[in-house]
CSV table of N, CA and C in Angstrom, one decimal:
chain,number,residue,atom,x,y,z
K,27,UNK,N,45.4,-114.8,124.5
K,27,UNK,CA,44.0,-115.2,124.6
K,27,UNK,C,43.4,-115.4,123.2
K,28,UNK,N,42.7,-116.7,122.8
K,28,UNK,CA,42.0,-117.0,121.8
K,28,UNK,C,40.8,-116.1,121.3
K,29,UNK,N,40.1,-116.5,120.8
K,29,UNK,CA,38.6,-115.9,120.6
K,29,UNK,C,37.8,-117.2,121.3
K,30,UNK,N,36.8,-117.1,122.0
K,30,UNK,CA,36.0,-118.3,122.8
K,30,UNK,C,35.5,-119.1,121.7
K,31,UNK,N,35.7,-120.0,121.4
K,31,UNK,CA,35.3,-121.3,120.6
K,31,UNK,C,35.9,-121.3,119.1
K,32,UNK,N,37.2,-120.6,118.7
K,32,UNK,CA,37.7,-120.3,117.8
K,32,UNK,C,38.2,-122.2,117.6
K,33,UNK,N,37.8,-122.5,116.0
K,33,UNK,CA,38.4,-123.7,115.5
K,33,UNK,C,37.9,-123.7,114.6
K,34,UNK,N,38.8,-124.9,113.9
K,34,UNK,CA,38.8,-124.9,111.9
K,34,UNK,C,37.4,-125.9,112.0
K,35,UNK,N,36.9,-124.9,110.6
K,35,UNK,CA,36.2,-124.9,109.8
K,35,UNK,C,35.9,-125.9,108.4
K,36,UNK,N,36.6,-125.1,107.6
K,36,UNK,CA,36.7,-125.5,106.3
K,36,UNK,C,37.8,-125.0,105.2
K,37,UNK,N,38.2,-125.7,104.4
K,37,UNK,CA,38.9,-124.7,103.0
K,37,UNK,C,38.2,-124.9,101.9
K,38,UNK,N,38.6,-123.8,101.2
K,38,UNK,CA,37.6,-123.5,100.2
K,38,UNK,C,38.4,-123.5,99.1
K,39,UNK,N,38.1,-123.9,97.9
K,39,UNK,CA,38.6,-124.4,96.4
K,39,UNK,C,37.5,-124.5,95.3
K,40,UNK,N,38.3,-123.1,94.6
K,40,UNK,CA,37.3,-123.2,93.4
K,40,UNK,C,37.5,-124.1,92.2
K,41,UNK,N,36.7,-124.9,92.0
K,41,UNK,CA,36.8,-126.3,90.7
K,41,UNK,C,36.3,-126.1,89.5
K,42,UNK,N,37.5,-126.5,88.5
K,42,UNK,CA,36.8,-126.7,87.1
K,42,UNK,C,35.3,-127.4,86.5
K,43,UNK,N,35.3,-129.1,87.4
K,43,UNK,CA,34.4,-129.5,87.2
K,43,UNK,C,33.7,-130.0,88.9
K,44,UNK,N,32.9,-129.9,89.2
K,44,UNK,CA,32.3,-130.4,90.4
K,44,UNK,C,32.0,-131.9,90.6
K,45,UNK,N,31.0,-132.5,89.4
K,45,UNK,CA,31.4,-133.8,89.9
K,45,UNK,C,32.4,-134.5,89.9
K,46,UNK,N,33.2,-134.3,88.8
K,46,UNK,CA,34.7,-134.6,88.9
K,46,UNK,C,34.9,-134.7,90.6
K,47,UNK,N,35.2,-133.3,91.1
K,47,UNK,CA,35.8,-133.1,92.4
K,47,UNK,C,35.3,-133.8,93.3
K,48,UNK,N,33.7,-133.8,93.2
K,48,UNK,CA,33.0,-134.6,94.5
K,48,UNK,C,33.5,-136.0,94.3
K,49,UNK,N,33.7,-137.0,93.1
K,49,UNK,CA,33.8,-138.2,93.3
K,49,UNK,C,35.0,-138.4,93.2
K,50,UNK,N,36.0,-137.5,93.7
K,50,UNK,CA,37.4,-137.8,93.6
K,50,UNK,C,37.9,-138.1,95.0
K,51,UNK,N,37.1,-136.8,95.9
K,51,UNK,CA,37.0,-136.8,97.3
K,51,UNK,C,36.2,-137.7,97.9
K,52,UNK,N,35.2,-138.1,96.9
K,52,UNK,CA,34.8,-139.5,98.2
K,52,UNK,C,35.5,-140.4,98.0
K,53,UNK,N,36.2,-140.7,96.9
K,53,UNK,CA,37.2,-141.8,96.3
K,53,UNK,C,38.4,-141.9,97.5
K,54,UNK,N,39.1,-141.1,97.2
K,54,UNK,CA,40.2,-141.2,98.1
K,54,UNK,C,39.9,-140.9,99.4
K,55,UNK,N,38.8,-140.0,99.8
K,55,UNK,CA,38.8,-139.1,101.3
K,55,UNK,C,38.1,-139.8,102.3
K,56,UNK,N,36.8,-140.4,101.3
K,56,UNK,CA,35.2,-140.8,101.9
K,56,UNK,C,34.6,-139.4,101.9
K,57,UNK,N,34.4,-138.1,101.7
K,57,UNK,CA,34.3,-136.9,101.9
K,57,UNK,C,33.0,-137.5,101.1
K,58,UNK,N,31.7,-136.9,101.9
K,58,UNK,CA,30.3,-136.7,101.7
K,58,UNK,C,29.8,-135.2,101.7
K,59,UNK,N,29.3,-135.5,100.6
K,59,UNK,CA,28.3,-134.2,100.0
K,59,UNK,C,27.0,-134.1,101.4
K,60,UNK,N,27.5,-132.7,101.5
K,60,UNK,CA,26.4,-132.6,103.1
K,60,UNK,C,25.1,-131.3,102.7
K,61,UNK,N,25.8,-130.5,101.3
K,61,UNK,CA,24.9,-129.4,101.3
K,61,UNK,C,25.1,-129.0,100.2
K,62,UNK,N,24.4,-128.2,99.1
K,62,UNK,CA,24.9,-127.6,98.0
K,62,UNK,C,23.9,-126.5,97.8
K,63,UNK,N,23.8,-125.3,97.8
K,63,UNK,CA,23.3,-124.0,97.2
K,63,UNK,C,23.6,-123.8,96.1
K,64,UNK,N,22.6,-123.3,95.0
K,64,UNK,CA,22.5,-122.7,94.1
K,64,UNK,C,22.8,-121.4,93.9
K,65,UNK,N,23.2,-121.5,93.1
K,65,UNK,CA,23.9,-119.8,92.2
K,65,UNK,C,22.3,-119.0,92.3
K,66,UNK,N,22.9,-118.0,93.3
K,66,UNK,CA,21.4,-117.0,93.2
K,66,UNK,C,22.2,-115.0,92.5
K,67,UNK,N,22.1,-115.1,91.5
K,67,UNK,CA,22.0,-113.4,90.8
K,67,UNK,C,23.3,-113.7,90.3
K,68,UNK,N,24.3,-112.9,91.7
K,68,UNK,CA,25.7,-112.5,90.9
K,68,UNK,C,26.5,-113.9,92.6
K,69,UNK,N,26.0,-114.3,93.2
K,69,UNK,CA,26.5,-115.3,94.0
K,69,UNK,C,26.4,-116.9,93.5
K,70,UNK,N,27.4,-117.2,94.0
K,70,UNK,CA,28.0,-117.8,93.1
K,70,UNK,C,27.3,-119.9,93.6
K,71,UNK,N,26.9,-120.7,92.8
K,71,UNK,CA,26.8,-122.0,93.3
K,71,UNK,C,27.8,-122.4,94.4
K,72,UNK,N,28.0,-123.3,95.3
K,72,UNK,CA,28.9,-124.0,96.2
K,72,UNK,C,28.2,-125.1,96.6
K,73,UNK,N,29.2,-125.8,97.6
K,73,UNK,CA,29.2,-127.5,98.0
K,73,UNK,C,29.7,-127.5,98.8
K,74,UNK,N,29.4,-128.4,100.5
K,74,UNK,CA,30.2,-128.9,101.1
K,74,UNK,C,30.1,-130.2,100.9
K,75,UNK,N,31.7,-130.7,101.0
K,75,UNK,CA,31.9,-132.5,101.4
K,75,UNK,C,32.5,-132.4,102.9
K,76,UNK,N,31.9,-133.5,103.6
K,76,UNK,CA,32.7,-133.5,104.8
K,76,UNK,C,33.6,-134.8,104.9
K,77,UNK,N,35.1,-134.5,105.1
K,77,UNK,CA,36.0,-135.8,105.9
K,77,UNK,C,35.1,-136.3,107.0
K,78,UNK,N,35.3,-135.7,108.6
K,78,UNK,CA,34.8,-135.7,109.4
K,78,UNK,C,33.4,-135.2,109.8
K,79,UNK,N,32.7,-135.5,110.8
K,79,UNK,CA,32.2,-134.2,111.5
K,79,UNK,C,32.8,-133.0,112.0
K,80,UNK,N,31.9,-131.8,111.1
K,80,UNK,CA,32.8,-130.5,111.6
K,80,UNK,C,33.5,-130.3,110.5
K,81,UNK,N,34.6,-131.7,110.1
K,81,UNK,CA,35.6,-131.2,109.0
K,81,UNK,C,35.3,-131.2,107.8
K,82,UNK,N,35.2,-130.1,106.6
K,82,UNK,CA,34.4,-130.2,105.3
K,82,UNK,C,35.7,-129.4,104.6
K,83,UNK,N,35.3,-129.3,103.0
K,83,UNK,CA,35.6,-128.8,102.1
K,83,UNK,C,34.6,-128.3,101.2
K,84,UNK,N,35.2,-126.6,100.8
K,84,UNK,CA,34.0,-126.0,100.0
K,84,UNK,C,34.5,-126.0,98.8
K,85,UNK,N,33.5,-126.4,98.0
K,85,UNK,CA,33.9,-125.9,96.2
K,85,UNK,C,32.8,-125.0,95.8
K,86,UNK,N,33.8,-124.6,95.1
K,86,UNK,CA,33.0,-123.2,94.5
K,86,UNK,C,33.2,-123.4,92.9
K,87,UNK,N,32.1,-123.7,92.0
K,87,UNK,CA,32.2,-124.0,90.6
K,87,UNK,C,32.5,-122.8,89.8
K,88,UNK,N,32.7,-123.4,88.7
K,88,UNK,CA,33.6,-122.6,87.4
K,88,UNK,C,34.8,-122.0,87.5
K,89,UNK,N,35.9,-123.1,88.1
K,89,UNK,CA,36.8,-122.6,87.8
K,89,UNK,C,37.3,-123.1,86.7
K,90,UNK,N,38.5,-122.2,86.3
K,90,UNK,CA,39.2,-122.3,84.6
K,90,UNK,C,40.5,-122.9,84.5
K,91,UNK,N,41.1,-123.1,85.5
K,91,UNK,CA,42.7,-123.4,85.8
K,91,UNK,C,43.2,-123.5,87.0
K,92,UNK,N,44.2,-123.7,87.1
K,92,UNK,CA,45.2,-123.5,88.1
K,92,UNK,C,45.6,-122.0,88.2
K,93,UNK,N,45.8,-121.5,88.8
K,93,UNK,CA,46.9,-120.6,88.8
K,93,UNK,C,48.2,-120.9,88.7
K,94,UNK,N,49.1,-120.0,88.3
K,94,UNK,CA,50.6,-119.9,88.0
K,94,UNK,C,50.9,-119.4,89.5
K,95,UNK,N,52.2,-120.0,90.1
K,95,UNK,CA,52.6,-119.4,91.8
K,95,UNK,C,54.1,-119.9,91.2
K,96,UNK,N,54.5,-118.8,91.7
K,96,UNK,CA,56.5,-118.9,91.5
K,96,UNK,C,56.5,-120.0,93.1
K,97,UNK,N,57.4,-120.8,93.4
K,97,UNK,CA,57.6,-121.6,94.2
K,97,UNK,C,57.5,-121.0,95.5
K,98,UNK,N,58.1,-119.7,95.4
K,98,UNK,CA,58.1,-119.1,96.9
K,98,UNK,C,57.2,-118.6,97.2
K,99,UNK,N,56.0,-118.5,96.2
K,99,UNK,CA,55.1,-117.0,96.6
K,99,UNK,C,54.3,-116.8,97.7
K,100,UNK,N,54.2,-116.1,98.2
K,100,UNK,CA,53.3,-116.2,99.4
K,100,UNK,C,51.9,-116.7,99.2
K,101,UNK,N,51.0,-117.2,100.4
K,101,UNK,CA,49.4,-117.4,99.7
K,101,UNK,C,49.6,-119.1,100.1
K,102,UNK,N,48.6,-119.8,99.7
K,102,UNK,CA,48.0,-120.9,99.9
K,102,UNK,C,49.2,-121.8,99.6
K,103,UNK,N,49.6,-122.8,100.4
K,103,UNK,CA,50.5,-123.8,100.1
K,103,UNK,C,50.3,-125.4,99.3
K,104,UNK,N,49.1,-126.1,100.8
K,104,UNK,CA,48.4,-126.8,100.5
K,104,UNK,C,47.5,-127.1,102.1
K,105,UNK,N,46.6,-128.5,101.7
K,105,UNK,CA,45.7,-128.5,102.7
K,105,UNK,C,46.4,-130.2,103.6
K,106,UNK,N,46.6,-130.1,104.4
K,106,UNK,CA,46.5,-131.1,105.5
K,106,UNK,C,46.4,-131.7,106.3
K,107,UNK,N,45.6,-133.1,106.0
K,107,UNK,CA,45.0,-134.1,106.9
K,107,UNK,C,45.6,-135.7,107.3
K,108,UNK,N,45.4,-135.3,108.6
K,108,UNK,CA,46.0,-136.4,109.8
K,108,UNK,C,45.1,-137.7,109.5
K,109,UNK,N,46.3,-139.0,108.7
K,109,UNK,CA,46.1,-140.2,108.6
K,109,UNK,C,46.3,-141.0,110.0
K,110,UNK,N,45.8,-142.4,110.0
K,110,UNK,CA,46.5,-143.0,111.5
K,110,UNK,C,47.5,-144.3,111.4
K,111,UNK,N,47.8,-144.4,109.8
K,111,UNK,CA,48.2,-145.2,109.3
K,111,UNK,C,48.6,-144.8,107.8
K,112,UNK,N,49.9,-144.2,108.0
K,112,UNK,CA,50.2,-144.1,106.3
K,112,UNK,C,50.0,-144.9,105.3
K,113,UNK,N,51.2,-145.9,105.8
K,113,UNK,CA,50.9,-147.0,104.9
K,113,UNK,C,49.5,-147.6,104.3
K,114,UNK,N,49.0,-147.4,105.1
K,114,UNK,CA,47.7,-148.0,104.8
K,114,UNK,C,46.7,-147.1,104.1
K,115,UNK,N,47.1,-145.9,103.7
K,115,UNK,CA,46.6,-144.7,103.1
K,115,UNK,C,47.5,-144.6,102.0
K,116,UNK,N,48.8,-145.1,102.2
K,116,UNK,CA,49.5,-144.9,100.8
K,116,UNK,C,48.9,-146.1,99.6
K,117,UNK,N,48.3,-147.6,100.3
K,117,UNK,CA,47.7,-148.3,99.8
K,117,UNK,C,46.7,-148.1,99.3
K,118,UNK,N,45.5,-147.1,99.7
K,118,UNK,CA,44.6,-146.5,99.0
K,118,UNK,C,44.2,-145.8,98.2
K,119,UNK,N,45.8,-144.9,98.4
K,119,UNK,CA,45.8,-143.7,97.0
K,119,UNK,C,46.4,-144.9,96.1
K,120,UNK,N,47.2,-145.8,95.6
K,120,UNK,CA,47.6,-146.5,95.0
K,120,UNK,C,46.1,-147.3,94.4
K,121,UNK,N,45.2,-147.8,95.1
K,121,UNK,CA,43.9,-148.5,94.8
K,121,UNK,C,42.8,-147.5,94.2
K,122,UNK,N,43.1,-146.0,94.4
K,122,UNK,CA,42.1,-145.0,94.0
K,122,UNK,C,42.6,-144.6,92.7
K,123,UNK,N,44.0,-144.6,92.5
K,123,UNK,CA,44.9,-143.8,91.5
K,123,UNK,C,45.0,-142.7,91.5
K,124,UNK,N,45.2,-142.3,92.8
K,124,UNK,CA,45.5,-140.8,93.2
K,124,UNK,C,46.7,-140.1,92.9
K,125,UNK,N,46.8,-139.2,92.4
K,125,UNK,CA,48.1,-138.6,91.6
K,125,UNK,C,49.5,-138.1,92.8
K,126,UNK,N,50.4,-139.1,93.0
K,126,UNK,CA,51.0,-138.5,94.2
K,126,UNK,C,52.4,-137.7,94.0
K,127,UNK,N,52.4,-136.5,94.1
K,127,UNK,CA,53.0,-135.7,93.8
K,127,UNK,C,54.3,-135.0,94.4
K,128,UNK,N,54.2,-135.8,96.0
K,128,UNK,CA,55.7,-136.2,96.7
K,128,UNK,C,55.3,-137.1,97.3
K,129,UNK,N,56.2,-138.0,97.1
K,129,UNK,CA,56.4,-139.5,97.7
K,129,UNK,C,56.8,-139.5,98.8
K,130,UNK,N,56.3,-140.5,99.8
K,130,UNK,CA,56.3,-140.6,101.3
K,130,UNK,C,57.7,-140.1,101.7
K,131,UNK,N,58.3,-139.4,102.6
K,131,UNK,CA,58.8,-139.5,103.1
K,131,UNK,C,58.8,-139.0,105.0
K,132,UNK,N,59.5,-139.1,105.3
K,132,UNK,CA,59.8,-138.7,107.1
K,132,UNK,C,60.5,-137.2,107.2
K,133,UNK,N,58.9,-136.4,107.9
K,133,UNK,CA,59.2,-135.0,108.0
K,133,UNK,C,60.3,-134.9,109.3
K,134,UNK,N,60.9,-133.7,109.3
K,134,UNK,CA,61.9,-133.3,110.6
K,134,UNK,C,61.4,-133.3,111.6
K,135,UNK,N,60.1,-133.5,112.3
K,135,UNK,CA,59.1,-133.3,113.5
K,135,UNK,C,59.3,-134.9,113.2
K,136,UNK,N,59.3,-135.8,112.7
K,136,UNK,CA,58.7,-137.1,113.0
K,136,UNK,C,57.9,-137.8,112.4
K,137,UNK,N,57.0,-136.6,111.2
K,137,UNK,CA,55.6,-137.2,111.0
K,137,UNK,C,56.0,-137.5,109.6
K,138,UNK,N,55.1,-138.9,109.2
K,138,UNK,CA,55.4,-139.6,108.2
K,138,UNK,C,54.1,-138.3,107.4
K,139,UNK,N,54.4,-138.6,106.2
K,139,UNK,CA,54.4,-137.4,104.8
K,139,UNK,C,54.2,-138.1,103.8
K,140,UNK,N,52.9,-138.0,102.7
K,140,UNK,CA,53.1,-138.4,101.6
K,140,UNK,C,51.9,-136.8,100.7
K,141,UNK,N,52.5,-136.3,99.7
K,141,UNK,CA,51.5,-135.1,99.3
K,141,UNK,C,50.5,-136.0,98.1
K,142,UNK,N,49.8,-135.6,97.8
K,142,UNK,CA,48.5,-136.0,96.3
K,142,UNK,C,48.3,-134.7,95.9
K,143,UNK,N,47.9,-134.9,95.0
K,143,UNK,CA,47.3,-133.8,94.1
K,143,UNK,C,45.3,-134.1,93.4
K,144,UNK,N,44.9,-133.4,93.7
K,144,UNK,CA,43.1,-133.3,93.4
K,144,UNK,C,43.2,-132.9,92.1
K,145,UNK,N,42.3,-133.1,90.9
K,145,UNK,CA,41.9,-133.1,89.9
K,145,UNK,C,42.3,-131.5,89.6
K,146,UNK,N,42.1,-130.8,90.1
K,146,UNK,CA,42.2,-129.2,90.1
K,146,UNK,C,44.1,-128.7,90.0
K,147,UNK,N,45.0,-129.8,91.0
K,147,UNK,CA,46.3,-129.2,90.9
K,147,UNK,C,46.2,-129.2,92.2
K,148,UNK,N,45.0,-129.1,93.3
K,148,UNK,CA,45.2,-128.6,94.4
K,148,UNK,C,46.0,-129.4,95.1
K,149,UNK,N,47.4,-129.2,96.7
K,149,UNK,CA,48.0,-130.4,96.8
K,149,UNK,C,47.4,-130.0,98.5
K,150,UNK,N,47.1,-131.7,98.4
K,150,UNK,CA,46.8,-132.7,99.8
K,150,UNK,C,48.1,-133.3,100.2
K,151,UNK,N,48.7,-132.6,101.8
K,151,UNK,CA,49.2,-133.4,102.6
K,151,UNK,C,48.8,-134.8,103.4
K,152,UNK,N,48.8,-135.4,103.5
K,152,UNK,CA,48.5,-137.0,104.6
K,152,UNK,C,49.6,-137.2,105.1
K,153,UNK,N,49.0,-136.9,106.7
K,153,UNK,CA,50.4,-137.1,107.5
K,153,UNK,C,49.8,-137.6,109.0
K,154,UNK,N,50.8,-138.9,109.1
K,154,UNK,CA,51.0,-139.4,110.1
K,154,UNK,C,52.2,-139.0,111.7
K,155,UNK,N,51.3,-138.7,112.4
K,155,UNK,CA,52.0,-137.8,113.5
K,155,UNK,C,52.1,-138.9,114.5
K,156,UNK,N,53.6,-139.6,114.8
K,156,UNK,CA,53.5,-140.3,115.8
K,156,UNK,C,53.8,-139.5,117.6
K,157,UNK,N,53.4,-140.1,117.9
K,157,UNK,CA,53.1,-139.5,119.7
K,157,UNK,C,54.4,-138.8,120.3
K,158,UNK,N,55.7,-139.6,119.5
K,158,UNK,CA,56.5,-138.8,119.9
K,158,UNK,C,56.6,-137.8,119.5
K,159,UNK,N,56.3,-137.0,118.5
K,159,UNK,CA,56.8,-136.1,117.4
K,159,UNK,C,56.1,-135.1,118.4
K,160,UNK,N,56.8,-133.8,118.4
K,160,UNK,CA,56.5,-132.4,119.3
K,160,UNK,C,55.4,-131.5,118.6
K,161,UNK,N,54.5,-132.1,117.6
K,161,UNK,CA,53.3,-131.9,117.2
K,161,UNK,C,52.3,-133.0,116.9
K,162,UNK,N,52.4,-133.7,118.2
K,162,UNK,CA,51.2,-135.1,118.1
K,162,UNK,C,50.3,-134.3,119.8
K,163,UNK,N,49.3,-134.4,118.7
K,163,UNK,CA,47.9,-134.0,119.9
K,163,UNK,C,47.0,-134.8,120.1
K,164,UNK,N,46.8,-135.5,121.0
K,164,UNK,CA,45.9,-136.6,121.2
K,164,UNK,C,44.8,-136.4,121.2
């Protein structure tokens, strides 16, 4: 049994530069700036952009780097969002100059795969789930 109305939210990413990030995300995503709070004392500024309704992304300013992660390490992998048309999304990141960091290929489930990378290092999946594949949800 779930929790009653349990569903995603948001991910959260702390950024070097903010506008940078916001106009990277509307570049490639469409992701719209819906809200931004100010740094109050010892709490810290943040942003939401939204893909969707419902679906956003939070940044949290001043960050310094990337972190260092040995390949296997446990912890954050990457974030992933359902295209309806790769191709036609691989054409965009190509027209945005989006940094692509694995090249399309066809996952074992079915679903077509290409990763990007965000200004920060952070990596974006885009993945096309066809109906047959045994993780296509209508």
């Amino acid at each position: 049994m779930s929790m009653p109305g349990l569903r995603f939210s948001h991910v959260a990413f702390r950024v070097a530069d903010i506008h940078r990030s916001l106009a990277w995300y509307r570049a490639v995503f469409g992701a719209e700036l819906v809200c931004h709070v100010p740094a109050a004392g010892q709490k810290p500024e943040y942003f939401y952009a939204e893909f969707r309704h419902g679906q956003m992304i939070e940044f949290f300013t001043g960050g310094t780097g990337a972190p260092e992660r040995a390949a296997t390490a446990s912890g954050f992998e990457h974030l992933s969002l359902i295209v309806d048309d790769i191709q036609a999304a691989l054409a965009h990141l190509e027209v945005t100059g989006a940094t692509i960091v694995r090249p399309y290929f066809e996952g074992r489930a079915g679903q077509k795969i290409v990763y990007v990378g965000d200004p920060d290092g952070n990596v974006i999946e885009l993945m096309e789930i066809p109906p047959d594949s045994p993780i296509f949800r209508a």
